[in-house]
Amino acid sequence: MSFFESLKAVAAQAVELVQNNPQVVSGIQKIIEENGGVSGIVQKFKDKGFVEAASSWVGTGDNVNIGASDVIKVLGSDSIQELAKKVGLDSEATAGLIGNLLPVVIDKLSPDGKEPGGDITSQLSSLASLFTK
C-alpha cells in the first residue's frame, strides 16, 4: 500500500469515527470556545512551542498535524479526558483525533490565512455539517 493510500485509509477512518460520534465535533467546538476562539487556541499552541504547526493552520499552505502527546501537553489531560468519556475512546486516541482534526477545523475557519471575525459558534456549526453528512 502506498503512502497516499495509507493516508486515505486513515482519513476515511477519521471521517467514519466522527460521523459515528458527533460529540467529537461538538467537543472540538467546546475546546476552541474555551480557549478564546481561533486566535486564542492558535496562540496557546504557539506559547507551548508549536509555532510552526499553529501558524500553518491559519496560513494558506499545508497544515502541520500534531501528535497526541502534544495535544495533551497544550490542552491538558482533564480537557482530553472529558471529551474521551463522551466519545467512548481512551485519552490517547482522543488526543490523536484532535491532533488530526483541529488543524483542519482551524484551517477551514481561517480562509485566506485570516482568523475569522464574527460569530465563531455559527461558523463551527456550519463546519460540523461537513463531517456529519
Coordinates of N, CA and C in Angstrom, one line a residue:
M1 N 0.9 -1.2 0.0 CA 0.0 0.0 0.0 C 0.9 1.2 0.0
S2 N 0.6 2.2 -0.9 CA 1.4 3.4 -1.0 C 1.1 4.3 0.2
F3 N 2.0 5.3 0.4 CA 1.8 6.3 1.5 C 0.5 7.0 1.3
F4 N 0.1 7.4 0.0 CA -1.1 8.1 -0.2 C -2.3 7.2 0.1
E5 N -2.3 5.9 -0.3 CA -3.4 5.0 0.1 C -3.5 4.8 1.6
S6 N -2.4 4.8 2.3 CA -2.4 4.7 3.7 C -3.1 5.9 4.3
L7 N -2.7 7.1 3.8 CA -3.2 8.3 4.3 C -4.7 8.4 4.1
K8 N -5.1 8.0 2.9 CA -6.5 8.0 2.5 C -7.3 7.1 3.4
A9 N -6.8 5.9 3.8 CA -7.5 5.0 4.7 C -7.6 5.6 6.1
V10 N -6.6 6.2 6.6 CA -6.6 6.9 7.9 C -7.7 8.0 7.9
A11 N -7.7 8.8 6.8 CA -8.7 9.9 6.7 C -10.1 9.3 6.7
A12 N -10.3 8.2 5.9 CA -11.6 7.6 5.9 C -12.1 7.1 7.3
Q13 N -11.1 6.5 8.0 CA -11.4 6.0 9.4 C -11.8 7.2 10.3
A14 N -11.1 8.3 10.1 CA -11.4 9.5 11.0 C -12.8 10.0 10.6
V15 N -13.1 10.1 9.4 CA -14.4 10.6 9.0 C -15.5 9.7 9.5
E16 N -15.3 8.4 9.4 CA -16.3 7.4 9.9 C -16.4 7.6 11.4
L17 N -15.3 7.7 12.1 CA -15.4 7.9 13.6 C -16.2 9.2 13.9
V18 N -15.9 10.2 13.2 CA -16.6 11.5 13.5 C -18.1 11.4 13.2
Q19 N -18.4 10.7 12.1 CA -19.8 10.5 11.7 C -20.6 9.7 12.8
N20 N -19.9 8.7 13.3 CA -20.5 7.8 14.4 C -20.5 8.5 15.7
N21 N -19.7 9.5 15.9 CA -19.5 10.2 17.2 C -19.6 11.7 17.0
P22 N -20.8 12.2 16.7 CA -20.8 13.7 16.5 C -20.4 14.5 17.7
Q23 N -20.2 13.8 18.9 CA -19.7 14.5 20.0 C -18.2 15.0 19.8
V24 N -17.5 14.4 18.9 CA -16.2 14.8 18.6 C -16.2 16.2 18.1
V25 N -17.0 16.5 17.1 CA -17.1 17.9 16.6 C -17.5 18.9 17.6
S26 N -18.6 18.5 18.4 CA -19.0 19.5 19.5 C -17.9 19.6 20.5
G27 N -17.2 18.6 20.8 CA -16.0 18.6 21.7 C -14.9 19.6 21.2
I28 N -14.6 19.5 19.9 CA -13.6 20.4 19.4 C -14.1 21.8 19.4
Q29 N -15.4 22.0 19.1 CA -16.0 23.3 19.2 C -15.9 23.9 20.6
K30 N -16.2 23.1 21.6 CA -16.1 23.5 23.0 C -14.6 23.8 23.3
I31 N -13.7 23.0 22.9 CA -12.2 23.3 23.1 C -11.8 24.7 22.5
I32 N -12.3 24.9 21.3 CA -11.9 26.2 20.7 C -12.6 27.3 21.4
E33 N -13.8 27.2 21.8 CA -14.5 28.3 22.5 C -13.9 28.5 23.9
E34 N -13.5 27.5 24.6 CA -13.0 27.6 25.9 C -11.6 28.2 25.9
N35 N -10.9 28.1 24.8 CA -9.5 28.6 24.7 C -9.5 30.0 23.9
G36 N -10.6 30.7 23.9 CA -10.5 32.0 23.3 C -10.7 32.1 21.8
G37 N -11.4 31.1 21.2 CA -11.7 31.1 19.8 C -10.5 30.7 19.0
V38 N -10.5 30.9 17.7 CA -9.4 30.5 16.8 C -8.1 31.2 17.3
S39 N -8.1 32.5 17.4 CA -6.9 33.2 17.8 C -6.3 32.7 19.1
G40 N -7.2 32.5 20.1 CA -6.8 32.0 21.4 C -6.2 30.7 21.4
I41 N -6.8 29.7 20.7 CA -6.2 28.4 20.7 C -4.9 28.3 19.8
V42 N -4.9 29.1 18.8 CA -3.6 29.2 18.0 C -2.5 29.7 18.9
Q43 N -2.8 30.8 19.6 CA -1.8 31.4 20.5 C -1.4 30.4 21.6
K44 N -2.3 29.7 22.1 CA -2.0 28.7 23.1 C -1.0 27.7 22.6
F45 N -1.2 27.2 21.4 CA -0.3 26.2 20.8 C 1.1 26.9 20.5
K46 N 1.1 28.1 20.1 CA 2.4 28.8 19.9 C 3.1 29.0 21.2
D47 N 2.4 29.4 22.2 CA 3.0 29.6 23.5 C 3.7 28.3 24.1
K48 N 3.1 27.2 23.7 CA 3.7 25.9 24.2 C 4.7 25.3 23.3
G49 N 5.2 26.1 22.3 CA 6.3 25.7 21.4 C 5.9 25.1 20.1
F50 N 4.7 25.3 19.7 CA 4.2 24.7 18.4 C 3.9 25.8 17.4
V51 N 4.8 26.8 17.3 CA 4.6 27.9 16.4 C 4.4 27.6 15.0
E52 N 5.3 26.7 14.5 CA 5.2 26.3 13.1 C 3.9 25.6 12.8
A53 N 3.5 24.7 13.6 CA 2.2 23.9 13.4 C 1.0 24.9 13.5
A54 N 0.9 25.6 14.5 CA -0.2 26.5 14.7 C -0.3 27.6 13.6
S55 N 0.8 28.1 13.2 CA 0.9 29.1 12.1 C 0.4 28.5 10.8
S56 N 0.7 27.2 10.6 CA 0.3 26.5 9.3 C -1.2 26.4 9.3
W57 N -1.9 26.2 10.4 CA -3.3 26.0 10.4 C -4.0 27.3 9.9
V58 N -3.5 28.5 10.2 CA -4.1 29.7 9.8 C -3.6 30.1 8.4
G59 N -2.4 29.7 8.1 CA -1.8 30.1 6.8 C -2.4 29.4 5.7
T60 N -1.9 29.7 4.5 CA -2.6 29.2 3.3 C -1.9 28.0 2.7
G61 N -0.8 27.5 3.3 CA -0.1 26.3 2.9 C -0.7 25.1 3.5
D62 N 0.1 24.0 3.5 CA -0.3 22.7 4.1 C -0.3 22.8 5.6
N63 N -1.2 22.1 6.2 CA -1.4 22.1 7.7 C -0.4 21.1 8.3
V64 N 0.2 21.4 9.4 CA 1.0 20.5 10.1 C 0.2 19.9 11.2
N65 N 0.1 18.6 11.3 CA -0.6 17.9 12.3 C 0.3 17.8 13.6
I66 N -0.3 17.6 14.7 CA 0.4 17.4 15.9 C 0.1 16.1 16.6
G67 N 1.0 15.6 17.3 CA 0.7 14.3 18.0 C -0.1 14.3 19.2
A68 N -0.6 13.2 19.6 CA -1.5 13.1 20.8 C -0.8 13.6 22.0
S69 N 0.4 13.3 22.3 CA 1.1 13.8 23.5 C 1.2 15.3 23.5
D70 N 1.4 15.9 22.3 CA 1.5 17.4 22.2 C 0.1 18.0 22.4
V71 N -1.0 17.4 22.0 CA -2.3 17.9 22.3 C -2.6 17.9 23.8
I72 N -2.2 16.8 24.4 CA -2.4 16.7 25.9 C -1.5 17.8 26.6
K73 N -0.3 18.0 26.1 CA 0.6 19.0 26.7 C 0.0 20.4 26.6
V74 N -0.6 20.7 25.5 CA -1.2 22.1 25.3 C -2.6 22.2 26.0
L75 N -3.4 21.3 25.7 CA -4.8 21.4 26.2 C -5.1 20.9 27.6
G76 N -4.2 20.1 28.1 CA -4.3 19.5 29.4 C -5.1 18.2 29.4
S77 N -4.7 17.3 30.3 CA -5.3 16.0 30.3 C -6.8 16.0 30.7
D78 N -7.1 16.9 31.6 CA -8.5 17.0 32.0 C -9.5 17.2 30.9
S79 N -9.1 18.2 30.0 CA -9.9 18.5 28.8 C -10.1 17.3 27.9
I80 N -9.0 16.6 27.7 CA -9.0 15.5 26.8 C -9.8 14.3 27.4
Q81 N -9.6 14.1 28.7 CA -10.3 13.0 29.4 C -11.8 13.2 29.3
E82 N -12.2 14.5 29.5 CA -13.7 14.8 29.4 C -14.3 14.5 28.1
L83 N -13.6 14.8 27.0 CA -14.0 14.5 25.7 C -14.0 13.0 25.4
A84 N -12.9 12.4 25.9 CA -12.7 10.9 25.7 C -13.9 10.2 26.3
K85 N -14.4 10.6 27.4 CA -15.5 9.9 28.0 C -16.8 10.0 27.2
K86 N -17.0 11.2 26.6 CA -18.1 11.5 25.7 C -18.1 10.6 24.4
V87 N -16.9 10.4 23.9 CA -16.9 9.7 22.6 C -16.5 8.2 22.7
G88 N -16.3 7.8 23.9 CA -16.0 6.4 24.2 C -14.7 5.9 23.7
L89 N -13.7 6.8 23.7 CA -12.3 6.4 23.4 C -11.4 6.7 24.6
D90 N -10.2 6.1 24.6 CA -9.3 6.4 25.6 C -8.7 7.8 25.3
S91 N -8.0 8.4 26.3 CA -7.5 9.7 26.2 C -6.4 9.9 25.1
E92 N -5.6 8.9 24.9 CA -4.6 8.9 23.9 C -5.2 8.9 22.5
A93 N -6.2 8.1 22.2 CA -6.9 8.1 20.9 C -7.6 9.4 20.7
T94 N -8.3 9.9 21.7 CA -9.0 11.2 21.6 C -8.0 12.3 21.3
A95 N -6.9 12.4 22.0 CA -5.9 13.4 21.7 C -5.4 13.3 20.3
G96 N -5.2 12.0 19.8 CA -4.7 11.8 18.4 C -5.7 12.3 17.4
L97 N -7.0 12.1 17.7 CA -8.1 12.5 16.8 C -8.1 14.0 16.8
I98 N -8.0 14.7 17.9 CA -7.9 16.1 18.0 C -6.7 16.7 17.2
G99 N -5.6 16.0 17.4 CA -4.4 16.4 16.7 C -4.5 16.3 15.2
N100 N -5.4 15.4 14.7 CA -5.6 15.3 13.2 C -6.7 16.3 12.8
L101 N -7.8 16.5 13.6 CA -8.9 17.3 13.2 C -8.8 18.8 13.4
L102 N -8.1 19.1 14.5 CA -8.0 20.6 14.9 C -7.3 21.4 13.8
P103 N -6.2 20.9 13.2 CA -5.7 21.7 12.1 C -6.6 21.9 10.9
V104 N -7.4 20.9 10.6 CA -8.4 21.0 9.5 C -9.5 22.1 9.9
V105 N -10.0 22.0 11.1 CA -11.0 22.9 11.6 C -10.5 24.3 11.6
I106 N -9.3 24.6 12.2 CA -8.8 25.9 12.2 C -8.5 26.4 10.8
D107 N -8.0 25.6 9.9 CA -7.8 26.0 8.5 C -9.1 26.4 7.9
K108 N -10.1 25.6 8.0 CA -11.4 26.0 7.4 C -12.0 27.2 8.0
L109 N -11.8 27.5 9.3 CA -12.3 28.7 9.9 C -11.5 29.9 9.6
S110 N -10.3 29.7 9.0 CA -9.5 30.9 8.7 C -9.1 30.9 7.2
P111 N -10.1 31.1 6.3 CA -9.8 31.1 4.9 C -8.9 32.3 4.5
D112 N -8.1 32.0 3.5 CA -7.2 33.0 3.0 C -6.1 33.5 4.1
G113 N -5.9 32.6 5.1 CA -4.9 32.9 6.1 C -5.3 34.0 7.0
K114 N -6.6 34.2 7.2 CA -7.0 35.3 8.1 C -7.9 34.6 9.2
E115 N -7.7 35.0 10.4 CA -8.5 34.5 11.5 C -9.9 35.1 11.3
P116 N -10.9 34.2 11.7 CA -12.3 34.6 11.4 C -12.8 35.7 12.4
G117 N -13.7 36.5 11.9 CA -14.3 37.5 12.7 C -15.8 37.1 12.8
G118 N -16.5 37.7 13.7 CA -17.9 37.4 13.8 C -18.2 36.2 14.7
D119 N -19.3 35.6 14.4 CA -19.8 34.5 15.3 C -19.2 33.2 15.0
I120 N -18.2 32.8 15.9 CA -17.5 31.6 15.7 C -18.4 30.4 15.9
T121 N -19.4 30.5 16.8 CA -20.3 29.3 17.0 C -21.0 28.9 15.8
S122 N -21.6 29.9 15.0 CA -22.3 29.5 13.8 C -21.3 29.0 12.8
Q123 N -20.1 29.6 12.7 CA -19.1 29.1 11.8 C -18.8 27.6 12.1
L124 N -18.6 27.3 13.4 CA -18.3 25.9 13.8 C -19.4 25.0 13.5
S125 N -20.6 25.5 13.7 CA -21.8 24.6 13.4 C -21.9 24.3 11.9
S126 N -21.6 25.3 11.1 CA -21.6 25.1 9.7 C -20.5 24.1 9.3
L127 N -19.4 24.3 9.9 CA -18.2 23.4 9.6 C -18.6 21.9 10.0
A128 N -19.3 21.8 11.1 CA -19.6 20.5 11.7 C -20.4 19.7 10.6
S129 N -21.2 20.4 9.8 CA -22.0 19.7 8.8 C -21.2 19.0 7.8
L130 N -19.9 19.5 7.6 CA -19.1 18.8 6.6 C -18.7 17.4 7.1
F131 N -18.6 17.2 8.4 CA -18.2 16.0 9.0 C -19.3 15.0 9.3
T132 N -20.5 15.5 9.4 CA -21.6 14.7 9.8 C -22.7 14.4 8.8
K133 N -22.3 14.5 7.5 CA -23.3 14.3 6.5 C -23.7 12.8 6.4

